[in-house]
């Protein structure tokens, strides 16, 4: 054998080894990607890969992860999965989907025109307002938010930092003109009327700021763009992430858009799915689902400590049926009542056991998910929603919950049996 032949053979051998290694690496990578994509309830099932670039902050909304809450799953023998809506990229809550949907529908209908001086008005307990204020700035609008004065102060502080006008108004029933929703509607109508009468005339709003352009009342409680956002987004994502394998969906209702939209998407595909309302104390929806009557004992005349729903939970619970809840009401199979003390205990548990720091409505959802898991028995899969972070609830809900502290060893049975007096 010549020296040249030996070199050729050696080179060919080394090249063959390199090709074999490369092929093996590609094969293993392909298997890993396939395994990840096929893994039920893995966020990548709905998101095969993050896009390199999205268009603006609104492009960061949706496709939120679905993850297993380890402590609750281990304790109940069920898979309790959480849709991490606090990871939406605009206002960091599930209301990002709703706000974007309402704005885009208004634009399609010619009600809103970017950079024209148009103002978006809304009555909200906080999260929808934050999402609207964020997207208003991103898309060329102003925002004017009306909210009850008993909501956590950090929400209105954040709205001000986002450039919104904020009216904190005393809590009042929806039938009164001073209700925060009615005030937002009236202000929007006044601005539109003034703009139509004289386009050059500015309108003086709250805080003595002048505005031109039209006023758009987003109307999250009655606007069908709300439930459609979850029908077109949240529902399909949950179905894909779970590979179509889930037994129950648990969510609270303020406007009712989340539970209605997700139920309308999932139920035709999964007829045996149990859709469960998680309802805080003082809300009438629990009895509406269970008994067909909108009533709560804590709301009787002479028994209420305040004029709205008697709970520290913000964002869910209501004493009227909205158009959005009505859109999915017949698809809701059951309801779980959650007291303030139970929500507080669950919020503390999730920090202690999982490092999950959530807001009050999310704590209600998780408590109800545990109750449904215990009702269905081990081996079932329950999906719920983590609507927002606990950072928006520091001055009220988490002030009541207190600090979790260091070495603690709470039992789930203690959370389930907690009493109101434990948080006095």
Coordinates of C-alpha atoms in Angstrom, one line a residue:
X1 CA 0.0 0.0 0.0
X2 CA 1.4 3.4 -1.0
X3 CA 1.7 6.3 1.4
X4 CA -1.0 8.1 -0.6
X5 CA -3.4 5.2 -0.3
X6 CA -2.9 5.0 3.4
X7 CA -3.7 8.7 3.7
X8 CA -6.8 8.4 1.6
X9 CA -8.1 5.4 3.6
X10 CA -7.4 7.2 6.9
X11 CA -9.1 10.3 5.8
X12 CA -12.1 8.3 4.5
X13 CA -12.3 6.5 7.8
X14 CA -12.2 9.7 9.9
X15 CA -14.8 11.3 7.6
X16 CA -17.1 8.2 8.0
X17 CA -16.9 8.4 11.8
X18 CA -17.7 12.1 11.7
X19 CA -20.7 11.5 9.4
X20 CA -21.9 8.7 11.7
X21 CA -21.6 10.9 14.8
X22 CA -23.5 13.8 13.0
X23 CA -26.2 11.4 11.9
X24 CA -26.6 10.0 15.4
X25 CA -26.8 13.6 16.8
X26 CA -29.4 14.6 14.3
X27 CA -31.4 11.4 15.0
X28 CA -31.3 12.0 18.8
X29 CA -32.3 15.6 18.4
X30 CA -35.2 14.6 16.2
X31 CA -36.3 12.1 18.7
X32 CA -36.1 14.7 21.5
X33 CA -38.1 17.2 19.5
X34 CA -40.7 14.6 18.7
X35 CA -40.9 13.5 22.3
X36 CA -41.3 17.1 23.5
X37 CA -43.9 17.9 20.9
X38 CA -45.9 14.9 21.7
X39 CA -45.6 15.3 25.5
X40 CA -49.2 16.1 26.7
X41 CA -49.6 19.4 28.6
X42 CA -46.2 20.6 27.5
X43 CA -46.4 24.2 26.3
X44 CA -44.4 23.3 23.2
X45 CA -47.4 21.2 21.9
X46 CA -49.2 24.5 21.1
X47 CA -45.9 26.3 20.4
X48 CA -43.5 24.2 18.3
X49 CA -40.9 27.0 18.8
X50 CA -40.8 30.6 19.7
X51 CA -40.9 33.0 16.7
X52 CA -37.7 34.9 16.1
X53 CA -39.5 38.3 16.0
X54 CA -43.1 39.4 16.8
X55 CA -44.8 42.6 15.9
X56 CA -44.9 45.0 18.9
X57 CA -45.9 44.2 22.4
X58 CA -49.2 42.8 21.2
X59 CA -47.3 40.0 19.5
X60 CA -46.3 38.8 23.0
X61 CA -49.9 37.9 23.9
X62 CA -51.1 34.3 24.0
X63 CA -49.4 30.9 23.8
X64 CA -48.8 31.0 27.5
X65 CA -47.3 27.8 29.2
X66 CA -49.4 25.1 30.8
X67 CA -47.6 23.6 33.7
X68 CA -48.2 20.9 36.4
X69 CA -48.6 22.3 39.9
X70 CA -46.5 19.7 41.6
X71 CA -47.7 20.0 45.2
X72 CA -51.4 19.8 44.4
X73 CA -50.9 17.1 41.8
X74 CA -48.9 14.9 44.2
X75 CA -51.4 15.5 47.1
X76 CA -54.5 14.7 45.1
X77 CA -53.3 12.0 42.7
X78 CA -54.7 14.0 39.8
X79 CA -52.8 16.1 37.3
X80 CA -53.7 19.7 38.3
X81 CA -52.4 21.9 35.5
X82 CA -52.2 25.7 35.4
X83 CA -52.5 28.0 32.4
X84 CA -49.9 30.7 33.2
X85 CA -51.8 33.7 32.0
X86 CA -49.7 36.0 34.1
X87 CA -47.0 35.4 31.5
X88 CA -48.9 37.3 28.8
X89 CA -46.4 39.9 27.5
X90 CA -48.4 43.1 27.6
X91 CA -50.3 43.7 30.8
X92 CA -49.2 40.3 32.4
X93 CA -52.7 38.9 32.8
X94 CA -55.4 36.9 31.0
X95 CA -57.0 40.3 30.2
X96 CA -54.4 41.0 27.6
X97 CA -56.2 38.7 25.3
X98 CA -59.5 40.4 26.0
X99 CA -58.2 44.0 25.6
X100 CA -56.5 43.2 22.3
X101 CA -59.6 41.5 21.0
X102 CA -61.9 44.4 22.0
X103 CA -59.5 47.0 20.4
X104 CA -59.1 45.1 17.2
X105 CA -62.9 44.5 16.8
X106 CA -63.5 48.2 17.4
X107 CA -60.9 49.1 14.7
X108 CA -62.5 46.7 12.3
X109 CA -65.8 48.4 12.9
X110 CA -64.3 51.8 12.4
X111 CA -65.1 52.9 16.0
X112 CA -61.4 53.4 16.8
X113 CA -58.7 55.0 14.6
X114 CA -55.1 55.0 15.8
X115 CA -53.4 58.4 16.5
X116 CA -56.6 60.3 16.1
X117 CA -57.1 61.3 19.7
X118 CA -59.6 58.5 20.3
X119 CA -59.8 57.5 24.0
X120 CA -60.6 54.0 25.4
X121 CA -62.8 54.1 28.5
X122 CA -63.4 51.1 30.7
X123 CA -64.9 50.2 34.1
X124 CA -62.6 47.6 35.7
X125 CA -61.3 46.2 39.0
X126 CA -57.8 46.6 37.6
X127 CA -56.4 44.0 35.2
X128 CA -58.5 44.8 32.1
X129 CA -57.6 48.5 32.6
X130 CA -53.9 47.7 32.8
X131 CA -54.1 45.6 29.7
X132 CA -56.1 48.3 27.9
X133 CA -53.8 51.1 29.0
X134 CA -50.7 49.2 27.8
X135 CA -52.2 48.4 24.4
X136 CA -53.7 51.8 24.0
X137 CA -50.2 53.3 24.2
X138 CA -48.9 50.6 21.9
X139 CA -51.6 51.2 19.3
X140 CA -52.0 55.0 19.4
X141 CA -54.9 55.7 21.8
X142 CA -55.5 57.3 25.2
X143 CA -57.0 55.3 28.1
X144 CA -59.4 56.5 30.8
X145 CA -60.0 53.9 33.5
X146 CA -62.8 53.9 36.2
X147 CA -62.4 51.5 39.1
X148 CA -63.8 50.9 42.6
X149 CA -61.9 52.8 45.2
X150 CA -61.6 49.7 47.4
X151 CA -59.3 47.8 44.9
X152 CA -55.6 47.4 45.6
X153 CA -53.9 50.8 45.3
X154 CA -50.9 49.3 43.3
X155 CA -53.3 48.8 40.3
X156 CA -54.3 52.4 40.0
X157 CA -50.6 53.4 40.6
X158 CA -49.6 51.2 37.7
X159 CA -52.3 52.7 35.5
X160 CA -51.0 56.2 36.1
X161 CA -47.5 55.1 35.2
X162 CA -48.9 53.8 31.9
X163 CA -50.3 57.2 31.2
X164 CA -54.0 56.4 31.8
X165 CA -56.4 58.8 33.5
X166 CA -57.8 57.0 36.6
X167 CA -61.0 57.6 38.5
X168 CA -61.2 55.7 41.7
X169 CA -64.9 55.9 42.6
X170 CA -66.8 54.6 45.7
X171 CA -68.3 51.1 45.2
X172 CA -71.9 51.2 44.1
X173 CA -74.4 48.7 42.6
X174 CA -74.6 48.5 38.8
X175 CA -78.1 50.0 38.9
X176 CA -76.6 53.3 40.2
X177 CA -75.2 55.9 37.8
X178 CA -72.1 56.3 39.9
X179 CA -71.1 52.7 39.5
X180 CA -67.6 52.5 38.0
X181 CA -68.9 50.8 34.8
X182 CA -71.7 53.3 34.3
X183 CA -69.3 56.2 34.8
X184 CA -66.9 54.9 32.2
X185 CA -69.9 54.5 29.7
X186 CA -71.2 58.0 30.4
X187 CA -67.7 59.6 29.9
X188 CA -67.2 57.8 26.6
X189 CA -70.6 58.9 25.4
X190 CA -70.0 62.5 26.4
X191 CA -66.7 62.6 24.6
X192 CA -68.1 61.1 21.4
X193 CA -71.1 63.4 21.4
X194 CA -68.8 66.5 21.9
X195 CA -66.5 65.3 19.1
X196 CA -69.4 64.7 16.7
X197 CA -70.9 68.1 17.4
X198 CA -67.6 70.0 16.9
X199 CA -64.4 68.0 15.9
X200 CA -62.2 70.9 16.9
X201 CA -63.7 71.0 20.4
X202 CA -61.8 69.2 23.2
X203 CA -63.5 67.5 26.1
X204 CA -62.5 68.0 29.7
X205 CA -62.3 64.6 31.4
X206 CA -61.4 63.6 34.9
X207 CA -58.2 65.1 36.4
X208 CA -58.8 68.2 34.3
X209 CA -57.1 66.8 31.2
X210 CA -58.5 67.8 27.8
X211 CA -59.2 65.2 25.1
X212 CA -60.2 65.3 21.5
X213 CA -61.4 62.5 19.2
X214 CA -64.1 60.0 20.0
X215 CA -64.7 58.0 23.2
X216 CA -64.9 54.2 23.0
X217 CA -66.5 52.3 25.9
X218 CA -64.8 48.9 25.8
X219 CA -67.6 47.3 27.9
X220 CA -65.8 44.1 28.8
X221 CA -68.8 42.7 30.6
X222 CA -71.1 42.7 27.6
X223 CA -68.7 42.9 24.6
X224 CA -68.6 39.6 22.8
X225 CA -65.0 40.2 21.8
X226 CA -64.3 39.1 25.4
X227 CA -65.4 35.5 25.2
X228 CA -64.3 35.2 21.5
X229 CA -60.7 36.0 22.6
X230 CA -60.7 32.8 24.8
X231 CA -62.6 30.8 22.2
X232 CA -60.0 31.6 19.5
X233 CA -57.0 31.6 21.8
X234 CA -57.1 30.1 25.3
X235 CA -59.3 27.2 24.5
X236 CA -57.4 25.9 21.4
X237 CA -54.1 26.3 23.3
X238 CA -55.3 24.3 26.3
X239 CA -56.6 21.5 23.9
X240 CA -53.3 21.4 22.0
X241 CA -51.1 21.5 25.1
X242 CA -53.1 18.6 26.7
X243 CA -53.3 16.7 23.4
X244 CA -57.0 16.7 23.9
X245 CA -56.8 14.8 27.2
X246 CA -58.4 16.6 30.1
X247 CA -61.3 15.8 32.4
X248 CA -62.2 19.2 33.9
X249 CA -61.7 22.9 33.3
X250 CA -62.0 25.2 36.4
X251 CA -62.2 29.0 36.2
X252 CA -63.8 31.9 38.0
X253 CA -66.0 34.5 36.4
X254 CA -66.1 38.3 36.6
X255 CA -67.1 39.2 33.1
X256 CA -67.5 35.5 32.4
X257 CA -65.5 35.7 29.2
X258 CA -62.8 33.1 30.1
X259 CA -65.1 30.3 31.2
X260 CA -67.6 30.9 28.4
X261 CA -65.0 31.1 25.6
X262 CA -63.0 28.1 26.7
X263 CA -66.1 26.0 27.3
X264 CA -67.5 26.9 23.9
X265 CA -64.3 25.6 22.3
X266 CA -63.7 22.5 24.4
X267 CA -67.1 21.1 25.0
X268 CA -67.9 20.1 21.3
X269 CA -64.5 18.4 21.2
X270 CA -64.7 16.8 24.6
X271 CA -68.4 16.1 25.5
X272 CA -67.5 14.4 28.8
X273 CA -65.5 17.4 30.0
X274 CA -66.7 18.9 33.3
X275 CA -66.6 22.7 33.2
X276 CA -66.6 24.1 36.8
X277 CA -67.1 27.7 38.0
X278 CA -64.9 28.8 40.9
X279 CA -66.8 31.5 42.8
X280 CA -65.8 33.6 45.7
X281 CA -68.0 34.3 48.7
X282 CA -70.6 37.0 48.2
X283 CA -71.0 36.2 44.5
X284 CA -74.4 35.1 43.2
X285 CA -73.0 32.9 40.3
X286 CA -72.5 29.8 42.5
X287 CA -76.3 29.6 43.2
X288 CA -77.0 30.6 39.6
X289 CA -75.1 27.5 38.3
X290 CA -76.3 25.2 41.1
X291 CA -79.9 26.3 41.5
X292 CA -80.7 28.6 38.7
X293 CA -81.2 31.6 41.1
X294 CA -78.9 34.6 41.3
X295 CA -78.7 35.0 45.1
X296 CA -76.2 34.9 48.0
X297 CA -76.9 34.9 51.7
X298 CA -74.2 37.4 52.3
X299 CA -76.0 39.9 50.0
X300 CA -79.2 40.1 51.9
X301 CA -80.3 43.6 53.0
X302 CA -78.9 44.5 56.3
X303 CA -76.1 41.8 56.2
X304 CA -73.6 43.3 53.8
X305 CA -70.6 45.1 55.2
X306 CA -70.1 47.0 52.0
X307 CA -72.1 47.8 48.9
X308 CA -70.5 45.3 46.5
X309 CA -69.6 41.7 46.8
X310 CA -68.4 40.9 50.3
X311 CA -65.0 39.5 49.6
X312 CA -61.3 40.5 49.4
X313 CA -61.0 38.6 46.1
X314 CA -60.6 40.9 43.1
X315 CA -61.4 40.2 39.5
X316 CA -64.1 37.5 39.8
X317 CA -67.5 37.3 41.5
X318 CA -70.5 39.2 40.4
X319 CA -74.2 39.4 41.2
X320 CA -75.6 39.7 37.7
X321 CA -75.4 37.6 34.6
X322 CA -73.4 39.3 31.9
X323 CA -73.6 38.7 28.1
X324 CA -70.3 37.0 28.2
X325 CA -71.2 34.6 31.0
X326 CA -74.5 34.0 29.2
X327 CA -72.6 32.9 26.1
X328 CA -71.4 29.8 27.9
X329 CA -73.8 29.4 30.9
X330 CA -75.4 26.2 29.6
X331 CA -72.0 24.6 29.3
X332 CA -71.0 25.1 33.0
X333 CA -71.7 21.8 34.8
X334 CA -70.9 22.6 38.4
X335 CA -69.7 25.3 40.8
X336 CA -67.4 25.5 43.9
X337 CA -67.8 28.2 46.5
X338 CA -64.5 29.4 47.9
X339 CA -64.3 31.6 51.0
X340 CA -61.8 34.4 51.6
X341 CA -60.0 32.3 54.2
X342 CA -59.7 29.3 51.8
X343 CA -58.3 31.6 49.0
X344 CA -55.8 33.1 51.4
X345 CA -54.7 29.7 52.7
X346 CA -54.3 28.3 49.1
X347 CA -52.2 31.4 48.1
X348 CA -49.9 30.8 51.0
X349 CA -49.7 27.0 50.2
X350 CA -48.6 27.6 46.6
X351 CA -45.8 29.9 47.7
X352 CA -44.7 27.5 50.5
X353 CA -44.7 24.4 48.4
X354 CA -44.2 25.5 44.8
X355 CA -42.8 29.1 44.8
X356 CA -45.9 30.2 42.9
X357 CA -46.9 33.8 43.8
X358 CA -50.4 34.5 42.5
X359 CA -53.3 36.9 42.9
X360 CA -56.6 36.4 44.7
X361 CA -58.7 35.0 41.8
X362 CA -56.0 32.5 40.9
X363 CA -56.0 31.3 44.5
X364 CA -59.8 30.7 44.2
X365 CA -59.3 28.8 41.0
X366 CA -56.7 26.5 42.5
X367 CA -58.7 25.8 45.6
X368 CA -61.7 24.9 43.4
X369 CA -59.4 22.7 41.3
X370 CA -58.4 20.7 44.4
X371 CA -62.0 20.2 45.4
X372 CA -62.9 18.9 41.9
X373 CA -59.8 16.7 41.9
X374 CA -61.0 15.1 45.2
X375 CA -64.5 14.7 43.8
X376 CA -63.3 13.0 40.6
X377 CA -60.7 10.9 42.3
X378 CA -57.1 10.1 41.4
X379 CA -56.0 9.7 37.8
X380 CA -57.9 12.7 36.3
X381 CA -56.6 15.8 34.7
X382 CA -57.8 19.2 35.7
X383 CA -56.8 22.5 34.0
X384 CA -57.3 25.9 35.7
X385 CA -56.1 29.4 35.1
X386 CA -53.6 31.6 36.9
X387 CA -54.9 35.0 35.9
X388 CA -52.3 37.3 37.3
X389 CA -49.4 37.7 39.7
X390 CA -49.6 38.4 43.4
X391 CA -47.7 41.6 42.9
X392 CA -51.0 43.3 42.0
X393 CA -52.5 42.3 45.3
X394 CA -49.9 43.3 47.9
X395 CA -51.8 46.0 49.7
X396 CA -55.0 44.1 50.1
X397 CA -55.2 40.3 49.6
X398 CA -51.5 39.6 50.4
X399 CA -51.6 42.1 53.3
X400 CA -54.3 39.8 54.8
X401 CA -52.5 36.6 53.8
X402 CA -49.3 37.8 55.6
X403 CA -45.7 36.6 55.0
X404 CA -45.2 32.9 54.4
X405 CA -42.1 32.9 56.6
X406 CA -39.3 30.4 56.7
X407 CA -39.5 26.7 57.6
X408 CA -43.2 25.8 57.5
X409 CA -44.9 22.5 56.9
X410 CA -48.6 23.1 56.1
X411 CA -50.8 20.1 55.3
X412 CA -53.3 20.3 52.4
X413 CA -56.0 19.1 54.8
X414 CA -55.4 22.2 56.9
X415 CA -55.9 24.4 53.9
X416 CA -59.1 22.6 53.0
X417 CA -60.4 23.0 56.6
X418 CA -59.3 26.6 57.2
X419 CA -61.8 29.0 58.9
X420 CA -62.5 32.7 58.6
X421 CA -61.2 33.3 62.1
X422 CA -57.8 32.0 61.1
X423 CA -57.2 35.2 59.2
X424 CA -58.9 37.7 61.5

